[in-house]
Amino acid sequence: MSTATDSFDIEIAQTSRINEVDFENLSFGEIFADHMLVCDFKNGGWERPQIKPYQNISISPSASVFHYGQAIFEGMKAFKDHHGDAWLFRPEDNFKRFNKSCERLAMPAITKEYFMEGLHKLLALDQNWIKPGAGNSLYIRPFMIASQAGVIASPAKEYKFMVICSPAQSYYSGEVRVKIAETFSRAASGGFGYAKAAGNYAGSFYPTQLAQAEGFQQVVWTDANTHQHIEEAGTMNIFIRIGNTLITGPTSDSILDGITRKSLIQLAKDNGINLEVRPIKVAEILEAHKNNQLLEMFGAGTAAVVSPISGFGYKGEKYEITPQEDSYATFFKKTLNDIQYNLSPDPYGWRVKAY
Ligand SMILES: *Cc1c(COP(=O)(O)O)cnc(C)c1O
């Protein structure tokens, strides 16, 4: 069945694949909901967006994305409450960041209507893929690639904006030990670390593999110029608790402006947690550890909300962090999850109907 509603063309899947999915045993990002959104940029403008059954796309092997890497994305989640209503978390912030990433990679901005209305229409169609219950969500992946054929080293003239969705369960990362980077960098000053660009990820895999071979799960990135300041934990923003002070680095051109990070900053302010936003030195962390004042380290991001770090390695030494009884990490995770799942009031207006 194919219908045209206002500015979208919608083709509904003949049969749903939902009954083939074991929602109790999902591995992250491998299964996709019935529908996807596709919108093409050609001749200087966005064409009519289409919502259609999830399927392969056809693209020239010379398409710019394969050669020069113009590719950016977002990561967000839809949550379902016990009344059956579904919610997004601060989706306009994802929209704005998406276009910031586009600008940095010389890609055209997507319109707010196509991004937001596209999400609402897609989620309404695939609403059964959003499962209620703690930890369950539908992970949403908007992305844009340069699709123009031709190995021409300049910004492409044609792009595809797409949205795909993947059901997710709560994210148990187990014990996370990190290696503090001594020579590698995720992002350079003047580079595009602040953009959610595919290339930032490509460059991080190899140093992460090396750290994993040493028994760590992730790399804590340090600044490219001196490697003396902490920037991010893997693909998450990082928070350090020294005594009862919580510290996170300021956003910069090499630190991604995480929506979870800024939500935690707000929650800290409103819940009497002493928070400092300032550069964090590796030396300061070592010193705090020595004085038994390094109480917590955790990553913050959409996938897990917070991901506690139980130890780190630096210059051949290994350091453990003793688990805290009433950790800030646990407080933040519960407070944010309760807002996301509509289990608590949302004084901030962060929760937005998914459709
Ligand atoms: C996506 C991402 C984050 C987390 O951002 P959220 O908006 O909180 O999900 C942090 N760091 C990097 C490098 C990222 O790509």
Short mmCIF file of C-alpha atoms and ligand atoms in Angstrom, two decimals:
data_model
loop_
_atom_site.label_atom_id
_atom_site.label_comp_id
_atom_site.label_asym_id
_atom_site.label_seq_id
_atom_site.Cartn_x
_atom_site.Cartn_y
_atom_site.Cartn_z
CA MET A 1 0.00 0.00 0.00
CA SER A 2 1.30 3.40 -0.89
CA THR A 3 -0.09 6.70 0.35
CA ALA A 4 0.94 10.31 0.17
CA THR A 5 0.42 12.25 3.39
CA ASP A 6 1.19 15.97 3.23
CA SER A 7 4.86 16.11 2.27
CA PHE A 8 5.79 12.43 2.80
CA ASP A 9 5.28 9.37 0.58
CA ILE A 10 4.53 6.35 2.72
CA GLU A 11 4.73 2.74 1.58
CA ILE A 12 3.71 0.30 4.30
CA ALA A 13 5.43 -3.09 4.60
CA GLN A 14 3.20 -5.95 3.36
CA THR A 15 4.17 -8.10 6.31
CA SER A 16 5.88 -7.19 9.54
CA ARG A 17 9.06 -9.03 10.60
CA ILE A 18 8.33 -8.32 14.27
CA ASN A 19 7.22 -11.86 15.12
CA GLU A 20 10.60 -13.23 14.02
CA VAL A 21 12.39 -11.11 16.62
CA ASP A 22 13.41 -12.46 20.03
CA PHE A 23 13.06 -9.26 22.08
CA GLU A 24 14.50 -11.01 25.16
CA ASN A 25 17.82 -11.69 23.45
CA LEU A 26 18.74 -8.72 21.32
CA SER A 27 22.30 -7.93 20.50
CA PHE A 28 22.66 -4.21 19.95
CA GLY A 29 22.18 -2.82 16.45
CA GLU A 30 21.69 -6.01 14.46
CA ILE A 31 17.94 -6.05 13.89
CA PHE A 32 16.00 -3.25 12.24
CA ALA A 33 12.35 -2.25 12.44
CA ASP A 34 10.01 -2.67 9.47
CA HIS A 35 10.36 0.81 7.99
CA MET A 36 12.99 3.39 7.14
CA LEU A 37 13.01 6.99 5.98
CA VAL A 38 14.90 8.07 2.86
CA CYS A 39 15.20 11.57 1.50
CA ASP A 40 17.41 12.55 -1.45
CA PHE A 41 19.17 15.86 -1.95
CA LYS A 42 19.51 16.70 -5.66
CA ASN A 43 19.72 19.85 -7.76
CA GLY A 44 20.27 22.01 -4.71
CA GLY A 45 17.27 20.83 -2.68
CA TRP A 46 15.67 18.03 -0.70
CA GLU A 47 13.21 15.87 -2.63
CA ARG A 48 10.01 14.39 -1.16
CA PRO A 49 10.91 12.15 1.78
CA GLN A 50 9.82 8.54 1.58
CA ILE A 51 8.99 6.13 4.34
CA LYS A 52 9.18 2.59 3.05
CA PRO A 53 9.96 -0.99 4.07
CA TYR A 54 13.51 -1.40 5.43
CA GLN A 55 15.58 -2.55 2.47
CA ASN A 56 18.96 -2.29 0.78
CA ILE A 57 19.74 0.84 -1.16
CA SER A 58 21.46 1.02 -4.52
CA ILE A 59 24.37 3.41 -4.82
CA SER A 60 27.25 3.92 -7.26
CA PRO A 61 30.62 2.49 -6.20
CA SER A 62 32.08 5.88 -7.03
CA ALA A 63 29.76 7.64 -4.55
CA SER A 64 31.66 10.24 -2.60
CA VAL A 65 30.90 8.70 0.81
CA PHE A 66 33.10 5.68 -0.02
CA HIS A 67 36.08 7.77 -1.04
CA TYR A 68 36.04 11.00 0.92
CA GLY A 69 33.96 10.04 3.91
CA GLN A 70 31.19 12.62 3.98
CA ALA A 71 29.02 10.74 6.47
CA ILE A 72 27.44 11.94 9.70
CA PHE A 73 24.86 10.47 12.07
CA GLU A 74 22.86 10.84 15.25
CA GLY A 75 21.92 8.37 17.99
CA MET A 76 18.69 8.70 19.93
CA LYS A 77 16.08 6.50 21.62
CA ALA A 78 12.31 6.11 21.90
CA PHE A 79 10.92 4.79 25.22
CA LYS A 80 7.47 3.38 25.98
CA ASP A 81 5.71 3.92 29.30
CA HIS A 82 3.19 1.63 31.01
CA HIS A 83 0.23 3.46 29.49
CA GLY A 84 1.54 2.61 26.02
CA ASP A 85 2.68 6.15 25.23
CA ALA A 86 6.05 6.49 23.52
CA TRP A 87 8.58 9.27 24.19
CA LEU A 88 11.69 10.81 22.72
CA PHE A 89 14.34 12.54 24.82
CA ARG A 90 15.34 16.08 23.75
CA PRO A 91 14.98 15.24 20.03
CA GLU A 92 15.38 18.87 18.91
CA ASP A 93 18.87 18.80 20.35
CA ASN A 94 19.69 15.84 18.12
CA PHE A 95 18.23 17.74 15.16
CA LYS A 96 20.37 20.79 15.87
CA ARG A 97 23.51 18.75 16.39
CA PHE A 98 22.82 16.84 13.18
CA ASN A 99 22.90 20.05 11.18
CA LYS A 100 26.01 21.25 13.04
CA SER A 101 27.72 18.04 11.96
CA CYS A 102 26.44 18.61 8.38
CA GLU A 103 27.93 22.09 8.33
CA ARG A 104 31.36 20.89 9.46
CA LEU A 105 31.46 18.24 6.74
CA ALA A 106 30.19 20.66 4.06
CA MET A 107 26.91 18.77 3.75
CA PRO A 108 23.47 20.38 3.29
CA ALA A 109 21.29 20.93 6.38
CA ILE A 110 18.15 18.82 6.64
CA THR A 111 14.90 20.69 7.29
CA LYS A 112 13.36 20.50 10.73
CA GLU A 113 10.12 19.22 9.22
CA TYR A 114 11.77 16.30 7.44
CA PHE A 115 13.80 15.37 10.53
CA MET A 116 11.15 15.77 13.24
CA GLU A 117 8.01 14.89 11.26
CA GLY A 118 9.93 12.07 9.63
CA LEU A 119 10.73 10.66 13.07
CA HIS A 120 7.14 10.99 14.28
CA LYS A 121 5.72 9.30 11.18
CA LEU A 122 8.29 6.53 11.18
CA LEU A 123 7.82 5.81 14.90
CA ALA A 124 4.04 5.81 14.58
CA LEU A 125 4.36 3.13 11.89
CA ASP A 126 6.86 1.04 13.86
CA GLN A 127 5.38 1.73 17.32
CA ASN A 128 5.11 -1.99 18.15
CA TRP A 129 8.90 -2.17 17.94
CA ILE A 130 9.14 0.11 21.00
CA LYS A 131 8.78 -2.28 23.93
CA PRO A 132 7.80 -1.05 27.41
CA GLY A 133 9.75 -2.12 30.49
CA ALA A 134 12.98 -1.08 32.13
CA GLY A 135 15.90 -0.94 29.75
CA ASN A 136 13.87 -1.49 26.58
CA SER A 137 13.98 1.13 23.85
CA LEU A 138 14.04 1.64 20.12
CA TYR A 139 17.42 3.01 19.10
CA ILE A 140 17.04 5.55 16.29
CA ARG A 141 19.83 6.21 13.83
CA PRO A 142 19.39 9.24 11.55
CA PHE A 143 22.31 9.62 9.14
CA MET A 144 23.43 11.39 5.99
CA ILE A 145 25.84 10.28 3.28
CA ALA A 146 27.23 11.82 0.10
CA SER A 147 25.67 9.75 -2.68
CA GLN A 148 26.87 11.56 -5.78
CA ALA A 149 28.71 9.33 -8.26
CA GLY A 150 32.26 10.37 -9.13
CA VAL A 151 35.62 10.31 -7.39
CA ILE A 152 35.84 14.08 -7.21
CA ALA A 153 37.59 15.41 -4.11
CA SER A 154 35.15 18.18 -3.28
CA PRO A 155 31.81 18.34 -1.48
CA ALA A 156 29.24 16.17 -3.26
CA LYS A 157 26.16 17.67 -4.89
CA GLU A 158 23.91 14.75 -3.96
CA TYR A 159 23.14 13.27 -0.54
CA LYS A 160 20.85 10.81 1.16
CA PHE A 161 19.28 11.51 4.54
CA MET A 162 17.98 8.32 6.13
CA VAL A 163 16.57 7.10 9.43
CA ILE A 164 16.65 3.46 10.55
CA CYS A 165 15.56 2.03 13.92
CA SER A 166 16.81 -0.91 15.94
CA PRO A 167 15.22 -2.40 19.07
CA ALA A 168 17.54 -2.36 22.09
CA GLN A 169 17.60 -3.82 25.58
CA SER A 170 19.30 -2.38 28.60
CA TYR A 171 22.95 -2.07 28.07
CA TYR A 172 25.01 -4.17 30.47
CA SER A 173 28.58 -3.36 29.66
CA GLY A 174 29.94 -5.33 32.63
CA GLU A 175 33.10 -4.05 34.24
CA VAL A 176 34.61 -1.25 32.19
CA ARG A 177 38.32 -0.65 32.47
CA VAL A 178 39.81 2.05 30.34
CA LYS A 179 43.22 2.90 29.04
CA ILE A 180 44.17 6.56 29.16
CA ALA A 181 45.62 7.45 25.74
CA GLU A 182 49.27 8.39 25.82
CA THR A 183 49.90 8.93 22.10
CA PHE A 184 46.68 8.33 20.15
CA SER A 185 43.93 10.92 19.69
CA ARG A 186 40.29 10.72 18.73
CA ALA A 187 40.10 14.30 17.54
CA ALA A 188 42.51 17.09 16.69
CA SER A 189 42.13 20.73 17.61
CA GLY A 190 40.75 22.41 14.53
CA GLY A 191 39.37 19.06 13.41
CA PHE A 192 35.84 17.70 13.54
CA GLY A 193 35.70 15.85 16.85
CA TYR A 194 32.65 17.88 17.86
CA ALA A 195 30.73 16.55 14.84
CA LYS A 196 29.09 13.13 14.93
CA ALA A 197 31.05 12.10 11.87
CA ALA A 198 31.63 8.50 10.82
CA GLY A 199 35.34 9.26 10.37
CA ASN A 200 35.84 9.99 14.06
CA TYR A 201 34.73 6.45 14.78
CA ALA A 202 36.87 4.89 12.04
CA GLY A 203 39.95 6.49 13.53
CA SER A 204 39.17 5.31 17.04
CA PHE A 205 38.83 1.58 16.30
CA TYR A 206 42.52 0.76 15.99
CA PRO A 207 43.70 2.37 19.26
CA THR A 208 40.68 0.74 20.95
CA GLN A 209 41.68 -2.68 19.57
CA LEU A 210 45.18 -2.21 20.95
CA ALA A 211 43.77 -1.27 24.36
CA GLN A 212 41.46 -4.30 24.26
CA ALA A 213 44.41 -6.57 23.55
CA GLU A 214 45.85 -5.28 26.85
CA GLY A 215 42.63 -6.14 28.69
CA PHE A 216 40.88 -2.77 28.66
CA GLN A 217 37.41 -2.22 27.19
CA GLN A 218 37.77 1.38 26.08
CA VAL A 219 40.20 4.22 25.56
CA VAL A 220 39.98 7.47 27.49
CA TRP A 221 40.99 10.04 24.91
CA THR A 222 43.34 12.83 25.83
CA ASP A 223 43.89 16.13 24.01
CA ALA A 224 45.88 15.79 20.81
CA ASN A 225 48.31 18.60 21.60
CA THR A 226 49.65 17.55 25.01
CA HIS A 227 47.89 14.28 25.99
CA GLN A 228 47.69 15.77 29.46
CA HIS A 229 43.97 16.51 29.55
CA ILE A 230 41.10 14.02 29.60
CA GLU A 231 38.61 14.48 26.74
CA GLU A 232 36.16 11.58 26.34
CA ALA A 233 35.68 7.94 27.37
CA GLY A 234 35.36 5.85 24.21
CA THR A 235 32.29 7.29 22.48
CA MET A 236 30.92 8.88 25.62
CA ASN A 237 31.53 12.10 27.49
CA ILE A 238 33.42 11.63 30.75
CA PHE A 239 32.74 12.65 34.35
CA ILE A 240 35.24 12.35 37.21
CA ARG A 241 34.31 12.54 40.88
CA ILE A 242 37.08 13.72 43.16
CA GLY A 243 35.85 13.78 46.75
CA ASN A 244 32.36 15.23 46.42
CA THR A 245 33.17 17.35 43.40
CA LEU A 246 32.07 16.17 40.00
CA ILE A 247 34.12 17.38 37.04
CA THR A 248 33.55 17.20 33.29
CA GLY A 249 35.58 18.83 30.55
CA PRO A 250 34.24 21.86 28.65
CA THR A 251 32.99 21.20 25.13
CA SER A 252 35.44 22.22 22.45
CA ASP A 253 36.14 21.41 18.81
CA SER A 254 37.49 18.04 19.93
CA ILE A 255 34.80 17.09 22.46
CA LEU A 256 31.31 16.13 21.37
CA ASP A 257 28.52 18.20 22.92
CA GLY A 258 26.61 15.24 24.38
CA ILE A 259 22.94 15.56 25.24
CA THR A 260 23.38 13.14 28.15
CA ARG A 261 26.33 15.23 29.38
CA LYS A 262 24.36 18.46 29.41
CA SER A 263 21.38 16.73 31.04
CA LEU A 264 23.63 15.46 33.85
CA ILE A 265 25.09 18.94 34.29
CA GLN A 266 21.54 20.26 34.78
CA LEU A 267 20.62 17.44 37.18
CA ALA A 268 23.80 18.00 39.20
CA LYS A 269 23.00 21.72 39.57
CA ASP A 270 19.41 21.01 40.64
CA ASN A 271 20.31 18.26 43.11
CA GLY A 272 23.03 19.94 45.10
CA ILE A 273 25.95 18.11 43.48
CA ASN A 274 29.02 20.30 43.31
CA LEU A 275 29.93 20.37 39.63
CA GLU A 276 32.88 21.92 37.82
CA VAL A 277 33.08 22.22 34.04
CA ARG A 278 36.77 22.67 33.33
CA PRO A 279 39.73 20.88 31.75
CA ILE A 280 40.75 17.78 33.74
CA LYS A 281 44.40 16.86 33.94
CA VAL A 282 45.56 13.25 33.91
CA ALA A 283 47.99 14.22 36.70
CA GLU A 284 45.07 15.37 38.83
CA ILE A 285 43.36 11.99 38.46
CA LEU A 286 46.54 10.14 39.46
CA GLU A 287 46.96 12.44 42.45
CA ALA A 288 43.33 11.97 43.54
CA HIS A 289 43.73 8.21 43.21
CA LYS A 290 46.83 8.30 45.39
CA ASN A 291 44.92 10.22 48.07
CA ASN A 292 41.89 7.90 47.90
CA GLN A 293 39.84 10.83 46.60
CA LEU A 294 39.09 9.41 43.14
CA LEU A 295 35.63 8.12 43.96
CA GLU A 296 34.04 7.72 40.52
CA MET A 297 34.70 7.87 36.82
CA PHE A 298 31.91 7.33 34.33
CA GLY A 299 31.00 7.80 30.70
CA ALA A 300 27.75 9.52 29.70
CA GLY A 301 25.87 8.89 26.46
CA THR A 302 22.55 7.84 24.95
CA ALA A 303 23.39 4.13 24.75
CA ALA A 304 23.83 3.48 28.48
CA VAL A 305 23.03 6.89 30.07
CA VAL A 306 25.99 6.34 32.39
CA SER A 307 28.66 3.67 32.19
CA PRO A 308 30.72 3.38 35.39
CA ILE A 309 34.45 2.85 35.00
CA SER A 310 35.98 0.44 37.48
CA GLY A 311 39.63 1.00 36.72
CA PHE A 312 42.13 2.52 34.36
CA GLY A 313 45.59 2.01 32.98
CA TYR A 314 48.20 4.68 32.40
CA LYS A 315 51.89 4.37 31.48
CA GLY A 316 51.98 0.67 32.26
CA GLU A 317 50.35 1.01 35.70
CA LYS A 318 46.87 -0.20 36.59
CA TYR A 319 44.56 1.63 38.97
CA GLU A 320 41.31 0.40 40.54
CA ILE A 321 38.37 2.52 41.60
CA THR A 322 36.51 1.21 44.65
CA PRO A 323 32.75 1.02 43.96
CA GLN A 324 30.72 3.63 45.87
CA GLU A 325 27.59 2.85 47.90
CA ASP A 326 25.60 5.91 46.84
CA SER A 327 27.26 6.69 43.58
CA TYR A 328 26.47 9.76 41.51
CA ALA A 329 26.40 7.41 38.50
CA THR A 330 23.50 5.39 39.93
CA PHE A 331 21.63 8.56 40.90
CA PHE A 332 21.99 10.05 37.41
CA LYS A 333 21.02 6.86 35.65
CA LYS A 334 17.85 6.40 37.68
CA THR A 335 16.84 10.06 37.56
CA LEU A 336 17.30 10.29 33.80
CA ASN A 337 15.68 6.91 33.08
CA ASP A 338 12.66 7.88 35.21
CA ILE A 339 12.20 10.99 33.09
CA GLN A 340 12.72 9.05 29.86
CA TYR A 341 10.19 6.31 30.75
CA ASN A 342 7.63 8.80 32.14
CA LEU A 343 8.03 7.43 35.67
CA SER A 344 8.64 10.87 37.13
CA PRO A 345 7.63 14.46 36.35
CA ASP A 346 9.78 16.20 33.75
CA PRO A 347 10.32 19.79 34.93
CA TYR A 348 12.68 20.43 32.01
CA GLY A 349 10.42 19.59 29.07
CA TRP A 350 12.95 17.02 27.87
CA ARG A 351 10.36 14.32 27.21
CA VAL A 352 8.56 14.67 23.87
CA LYS A 353 5.76 12.47 22.47
CA ALA A 354 7.25 10.11 19.88
CA TYR A 355 4.17 10.34 17.61
C1 LIG B 1 27.32 10.47 20.55
C2 LIG B 1 28.56 10.75 21.31
C3 LIG B 1 28.53 11.11 22.67
C4 LIG B 1 27.28 11.12 23.51
O1 LIG B 1 26.32 12.02 23.09
P1 LIG B 1 24.81 11.85 23.59
O2 LIG B 1 24.10 12.97 22.91
O3 LIG B 1 24.81 11.98 25.06
O4 LIG B 1 24.36 10.49 23.15
C5 LIG B 1 29.73 11.44 23.29
N1 LIG B 1 30.89 11.37 22.61
C6 LIG B 1 30.97 11.02 21.31
C7 LIG B 1 32.28 10.99 20.64
C8 LIG B 1 29.79 10.69 20.62
O5 LIG B 1 29.87 10.33 19.34
#
